[in-house]
Amino acid sequence: MSAAGRALAIVLLALAGTALADEIKPGSAFLSPQMQRQQEDEARNPGWLWVEQGEELFDRRDGTTPACLSCHADPRQSLRGAAARYPQVDAASGKLINLEGRIEQCRVDRQKQPAFGYESQELLGLTAYVASLSKGVPLSVSAEGAAKPFYEAGKAFYQRRQGQLNLACTQCHDGLVGQKLRGDTISYGIGTGYPAYRLEWNGLGSLHRRLRACSLGVRARQFDYGSDDYLALELYLAVRAKGLALEAPGLRR
């Protein structure tokens, strides 16, 4: 290829990348119209059962343990938009944490209680409740400053071929968007609907549960819930979805 041809190819690839970024849609855009309506109907979306449980936990005071409400009065106002800013770097520790991590941090440090643990019904409920308070709020996660190394690590994870199938996230969630895979329509792979109720799980689950399922699907290593690898990837996906509205609790196949 001539120098002029190579230059033209680079320009076309750059334009294609820009177009892709402009076209990114939430996961719900790839649901059937029936499931889209069900997701938005609190009476028909099973995820709202966990939201209700989370609200009860938020208001509960056990013995001398203060309730979440003690610090976060009027949460529909005080926590509106909070979930849209996660993951973020914790100023005290310098570590990247997501919404689940912040809730666990508050439980241990402020309530002086043992952590609930990833995928516990309590943590799923509280995360779903807090996330629901920001439903409709555009994501505004930062990739600058202290978050930049984590963002770059997440981006590298997204682009790296992994597992026995030698696949990278980008091959499906950029290259095959809109195509079918086992009855599902391949989406852009962003997490605006999580925690989400998945029909295949018959229950609510975190984004990290979904990421572990993807790792298993390509026969790659499954990292622990809350691992640095999945947190970095979650940050990358959140920045990729910047400006899209939170949908939690989502409904997925």
Short mmCIF file of C-alpha atoms in Angstrom, two decimals:
data_model
loop_
_atom_site.label_atom_id
_atom_site.label_comp_id
_atom_site.label_asym_id
_atom_site.label_seq_id
_atom_site.Cartn_x
_atom_site.Cartn_y
_atom_site.Cartn_z
CA MET A 1 0.00 0.00 0.00
CA SER A 2 1.30 3.48 -0.88
CA ALA A 3 1.93 6.14 1.77
CA ALA A 4 -1.17 7.99 0.58
CA GLY A 5 -3.21 4.79 0.87
CA ARG A 6 -1.97 4.13 4.39
CA ALA A 7 -2.79 7.69 5.40
CA LEU A 8 -6.30 7.34 3.99
CA ALA A 9 -6.78 4.05 5.86
CA ILE A 10 -5.71 5.68 9.14
CA VAL A 11 -8.18 8.54 8.60
CA LEU A 12 -11.01 6.11 7.80
CA LEU A 13 -10.26 4.05 10.90
CA ALA A 14 -10.25 7.19 13.02
CA LEU A 15 -13.57 8.28 11.58
CA ALA A 16 -15.01 4.81 12.17
CA GLY A 17 -13.90 4.94 15.80
CA THR A 18 -15.55 8.33 16.23
CA ALA A 19 -18.77 7.09 14.66
CA LEU A 20 -18.78 4.06 16.95
CA ALA A 21 -18.41 6.25 20.04
CA ASP A 22 -21.30 8.42 18.87
CA GLU A 23 -23.54 5.41 18.29
CA ILE A 24 -23.08 3.59 21.60
CA LYS A 25 -26.45 2.61 23.04
CA PRO A 26 -27.49 1.17 26.41
CA GLY A 27 -28.15 -2.52 26.87
CA SER A 28 -31.90 -1.97 26.96
CA ALA A 29 -31.78 -0.79 23.33
CA PHE A 30 -31.08 -4.40 22.34
CA LEU A 31 -34.04 -5.86 24.23
CA SER A 32 -37.32 -6.73 22.59
CA PRO A 33 -40.01 -4.01 22.88
CA GLN A 34 -41.84 -6.25 25.36
CA MET A 35 -38.80 -6.54 27.64
CA GLN A 36 -38.13 -2.82 27.34
CA ARG A 37 -41.63 -2.11 28.62
CA GLN A 38 -41.24 -4.68 31.37
CA GLN A 39 -37.96 -3.13 32.52
CA GLU A 40 -39.59 0.27 32.91
CA ASP A 41 -42.64 -1.09 34.75
CA GLU A 42 -41.83 -1.30 38.47
CA ALA A 43 -44.70 -3.75 38.95
CA ARG A 44 -43.34 -6.15 36.32
CA ASN A 45 -39.57 -5.79 36.67
CA PRO A 46 -38.50 -8.28 39.38
CA GLY A 47 -35.44 -6.17 40.15
CA TRP A 48 -37.64 -3.79 42.11
CA LEU A 49 -38.14 -6.50 44.73
CA TRP A 50 -34.46 -6.06 45.62
CA VAL A 51 -34.85 -2.28 45.56
CA GLU A 52 -37.60 -2.59 48.17
CA GLN A 53 -35.43 -4.87 50.31
CA GLY A 54 -32.56 -2.42 49.97
CA GLU A 55 -34.73 0.47 51.08
CA GLU A 56 -35.73 -1.48 54.18
CA LEU A 57 -32.06 -2.16 54.98
CA PHE A 58 -31.22 1.49 54.39
CA ASP A 59 -33.75 2.52 57.02
CA ARG A 60 -32.94 -0.27 59.49
CA ARG A 61 -31.10 0.33 62.72
CA ASP A 62 -29.73 -2.78 64.46
CA GLY A 63 -29.08 -2.15 68.13
CA THR A 64 -26.44 0.56 68.42
CA THR A 65 -25.60 0.40 64.71
CA PRO A 66 -26.77 3.60 63.03
CA ALA A 67 -28.96 3.25 59.97
CA CYS A 68 -27.72 4.46 56.60
CA LEU A 69 -30.50 7.02 56.87
CA SER A 70 -28.73 8.56 59.87
CA CYS A 71 -26.06 10.01 57.58
CA HIS A 72 -27.97 10.13 54.30
CA ALA A 73 -31.20 11.87 55.24
CA ASP A 74 -33.71 12.28 52.42
CA PRO A 75 -31.79 9.91 50.14
CA ARG A 76 -34.00 10.63 47.14
CA GLN A 77 -32.40 14.06 47.15
CA SER A 78 -29.07 13.58 48.92
CA LEU A 79 -28.04 10.50 46.91
CA ARG A 80 -29.61 11.49 43.61
CA GLY A 81 -26.81 11.16 41.04
CA ALA A 82 -24.33 9.46 43.39
CA ALA A 83 -24.38 6.12 41.58
CA ALA A 84 -23.67 7.85 38.26
CA ARG A 85 -20.18 8.79 39.49
CA TYR A 86 -18.91 5.26 40.17
CA PRO A 87 -16.41 3.64 39.91
CA GLN A 88 -14.14 6.32 41.34
CA VAL A 89 -10.84 6.54 43.18
CA ASP A 90 -11.21 6.61 46.96
CA ALA A 91 -9.31 9.66 48.19
CA ALA A 92 -8.20 8.08 51.47
CA SER A 93 -6.84 4.79 50.12
CA GLY A 94 -6.06 5.68 46.52
CA LYS A 95 -7.90 2.54 45.43
CA LEU A 96 -10.55 2.26 42.75
CA ILE A 97 -13.95 1.35 44.19
CA ASN A 98 -17.36 0.86 42.68
CA LEU A 99 -20.77 1.46 44.25
CA GLU A 100 -20.73 -1.92 45.98
CA GLY A 101 -17.30 -1.13 47.40
CA ARG A 102 -18.47 2.21 48.77
CA ILE A 103 -21.47 0.62 50.46
CA GLU A 104 -19.25 -2.05 52.02
CA GLN A 105 -16.78 0.62 53.12
CA CYS A 106 -19.53 2.53 54.90
CA ARG A 107 -20.80 -0.63 56.56
CA VAL A 108 -17.36 -1.57 57.92
CA ASP A 109 -15.91 1.84 58.74
CA ARG A 110 -18.98 3.76 59.85
CA GLN A 111 -21.45 1.14 61.00
CA LYS A 112 -18.72 -1.09 62.49
CA GLN A 113 -20.32 -4.19 61.01
CA PRO A 114 -18.86 -7.03 58.92
CA ALA A 115 -19.06 -6.62 55.17
CA PHE A 116 -22.02 -8.24 53.46
CA GLY A 117 -19.93 -9.72 50.65
CA TYR A 118 -20.37 -9.61 46.87
CA GLU A 119 -23.57 -11.15 45.53
CA SER A 120 -25.13 -11.36 49.00
CA GLN A 121 -28.81 -10.49 48.94
CA GLU A 122 -28.18 -7.61 51.34
CA LEU A 123 -25.50 -5.96 49.22
CA LEU A 124 -27.45 -6.54 46.02
CA GLY A 125 -30.50 -4.95 47.63
CA LEU A 126 -28.67 -1.89 48.95
CA THR A 127 -26.80 -1.42 45.66
CA ALA A 128 -30.02 -1.72 43.67
CA TYR A 129 -31.75 0.78 45.94
CA VAL A 130 -28.97 3.37 45.82
CA ALA A 131 -28.61 2.90 42.04
CA SER A 132 -32.36 3.29 41.55
CA LEU A 133 -32.17 6.72 43.19
CA SER A 134 -30.11 7.82 40.17
CA LYS A 135 -32.29 6.16 37.55
CA GLY A 136 -32.29 8.40 34.48
CA VAL A 137 -29.19 10.34 35.55
CA PRO A 138 -26.43 10.39 32.88
CA LEU A 139 -23.17 8.66 33.79
CA SER A 140 -20.40 11.11 34.63
CA VAL A 141 -17.48 8.89 35.58
CA SER A 142 -14.03 10.45 35.34
CA ALA A 143 -11.03 8.90 33.60
CA GLU A 144 -8.68 11.75 34.50
CA GLY A 145 -6.27 12.40 37.35
CA ALA A 146 -5.93 9.54 39.81
CA ALA A 147 -8.39 7.46 37.77
CA LYS A 148 -6.31 7.51 34.57
CA PRO A 149 -4.03 4.50 35.33
CA PHE A 150 -7.09 2.42 36.23
CA TYR A 151 -8.85 3.54 33.06
CA GLU A 152 -5.87 2.57 30.93
CA ALA A 153 -5.71 -0.82 32.64
CA GLY A 154 -9.43 -1.36 31.94
CA LYS A 155 -9.00 -0.33 28.32
CA ALA A 156 -6.11 -2.77 27.92
CA PHE A 157 -8.23 -5.54 29.45
CA TYR A 158 -11.05 -4.73 27.00
CA GLN A 159 -8.74 -4.93 24.02
CA ARG A 160 -6.67 -7.95 25.08
CA ARG A 161 -7.36 -11.38 23.58
CA GLN A 162 -7.97 -13.91 26.34
CA GLY A 163 -8.84 -17.50 27.02
CA GLN A 164 -8.86 -20.65 24.95
CA LEU A 165 -11.08 -18.93 22.38
CA ASN A 166 -8.51 -16.11 22.07
CA LEU A 167 -11.16 -13.39 22.05
CA ALA A 168 -11.13 -9.79 23.26
CA CYS A 169 -14.15 -7.88 24.55
CA THR A 170 -13.84 -5.48 21.62
CA GLN A 171 -14.33 -8.25 19.05
CA CYS A 172 -17.91 -8.83 20.19
CA HIS A 173 -18.88 -5.49 21.71
CA ASP A 174 -17.49 -3.37 18.89
CA GLY A 175 -17.23 -5.69 15.91
CA LEU A 176 -20.37 -7.81 16.28
CA VAL A 177 -22.88 -5.41 17.86
CA GLY A 178 -26.43 -6.21 16.79
CA GLN A 179 -25.69 -9.81 15.81
CA LYS A 180 -27.17 -12.81 17.58
CA LEU A 181 -25.42 -15.05 20.09
CA ARG A 182 -27.46 -17.91 21.61
CA GLY A 183 -30.67 -15.94 21.29
CA ASP A 184 -29.19 -12.74 22.72
CA THR A 185 -28.43 -9.65 20.68
CA ILE A 186 -24.83 -8.54 21.18
CA SER A 187 -24.74 -5.08 22.75
CA TYR A 188 -21.98 -2.58 23.44
CA GLY A 189 -21.31 -4.33 26.74
CA ILE A 190 -21.85 -1.37 29.04
CA GLY A 191 -23.24 -1.68 32.56
CA THR A 192 -25.87 1.04 32.89
CA GLY A 193 -28.52 -1.51 33.90
CA TYR A 194 -26.65 -3.21 36.75
CA PRO A 195 -27.48 -4.57 39.22
CA ALA A 196 -29.80 -6.32 36.80
CA TYR A 197 -32.32 -9.11 36.92
CA ARG A 198 -31.29 -11.70 34.33
CA LEU A 199 -33.75 -14.33 33.25
CA GLU A 200 -30.95 -16.91 32.98
CA TRP A 201 -30.03 -16.24 36.63
CA ASN A 202 -33.61 -16.10 37.85
CA GLY A 203 -32.40 -13.36 40.16
CA LEU A 204 -30.52 -10.09 40.54
CA GLY A 205 -26.79 -9.95 39.94
CA SER A 206 -23.94 -7.46 39.82
CA LEU A 207 -21.97 -6.36 36.79
CA HIS A 208 -19.02 -8.40 38.05
CA ARG A 209 -21.15 -11.52 37.94
CA ARG A 210 -21.82 -10.76 34.28
CA LEU A 211 -18.11 -10.11 33.62
CA ARG A 212 -17.23 -13.45 35.19
CA ALA A 213 -19.76 -15.12 32.91
CA CYS A 214 -18.10 -13.48 29.90
CA SER A 215 -14.69 -14.68 31.06
CA LEU A 216 -16.07 -18.19 31.39
CA GLY A 217 -17.64 -17.92 27.95
CA VAL A 218 -14.27 -17.37 26.26
CA ARG A 219 -12.63 -19.99 28.52
CA ALA A 220 -10.51 -17.37 30.26
CA ARG A 221 -9.58 -16.86 33.89
CA GLN A 222 -12.48 -15.70 36.07
CA PHE A 223 -11.27 -13.02 38.47
CA ASP A 224 -12.74 -12.58 41.94
CA TYR A 225 -15.70 -10.29 42.52
CA GLY A 226 -14.33 -6.83 43.25
CA SER A 227 -10.93 -7.69 41.76
CA ASP A 228 -8.68 -4.93 40.47
CA ASP A 229 -9.05 -6.33 36.94
CA TYR A 230 -12.85 -6.19 36.88
CA LEU A 231 -12.92 -2.83 38.67
CA ALA A 232 -10.63 -1.35 36.01
CA LEU A 233 -12.80 -2.85 33.27
CA GLU A 234 -15.93 -1.52 34.99
CA LEU A 235 -14.37 1.96 34.99
CA TYR A 236 -13.53 1.72 31.29
CA LEU A 237 -17.06 0.60 30.46
CA ALA A 238 -18.56 3.41 32.56
CA VAL A 239 -16.43 6.04 30.80
CA ARG A 240 -17.37 4.46 27.47
CA ALA A 241 -21.02 4.93 28.47
CA LYS A 242 -20.58 8.52 29.63
CA GLY A 243 -23.75 10.53 29.07
CA LEU A 244 -26.03 7.50 28.93
CA ALA A 245 -28.68 7.28 31.63
CA LEU A 246 -28.56 4.78 34.47
CA GLU A 247 -31.24 2.12 34.10
CA ALA A 248 -30.83 0.07 37.28
CA PRO A 249 -32.42 -2.19 38.15
CA GLY A 250 -32.17 -3.42 34.59
CA LEU A 251 -33.81 -6.43 33.02
CA ARG A 252 -31.77 -8.72 30.80
CA ARG A 253 -32.14 -12.11 29.16
#
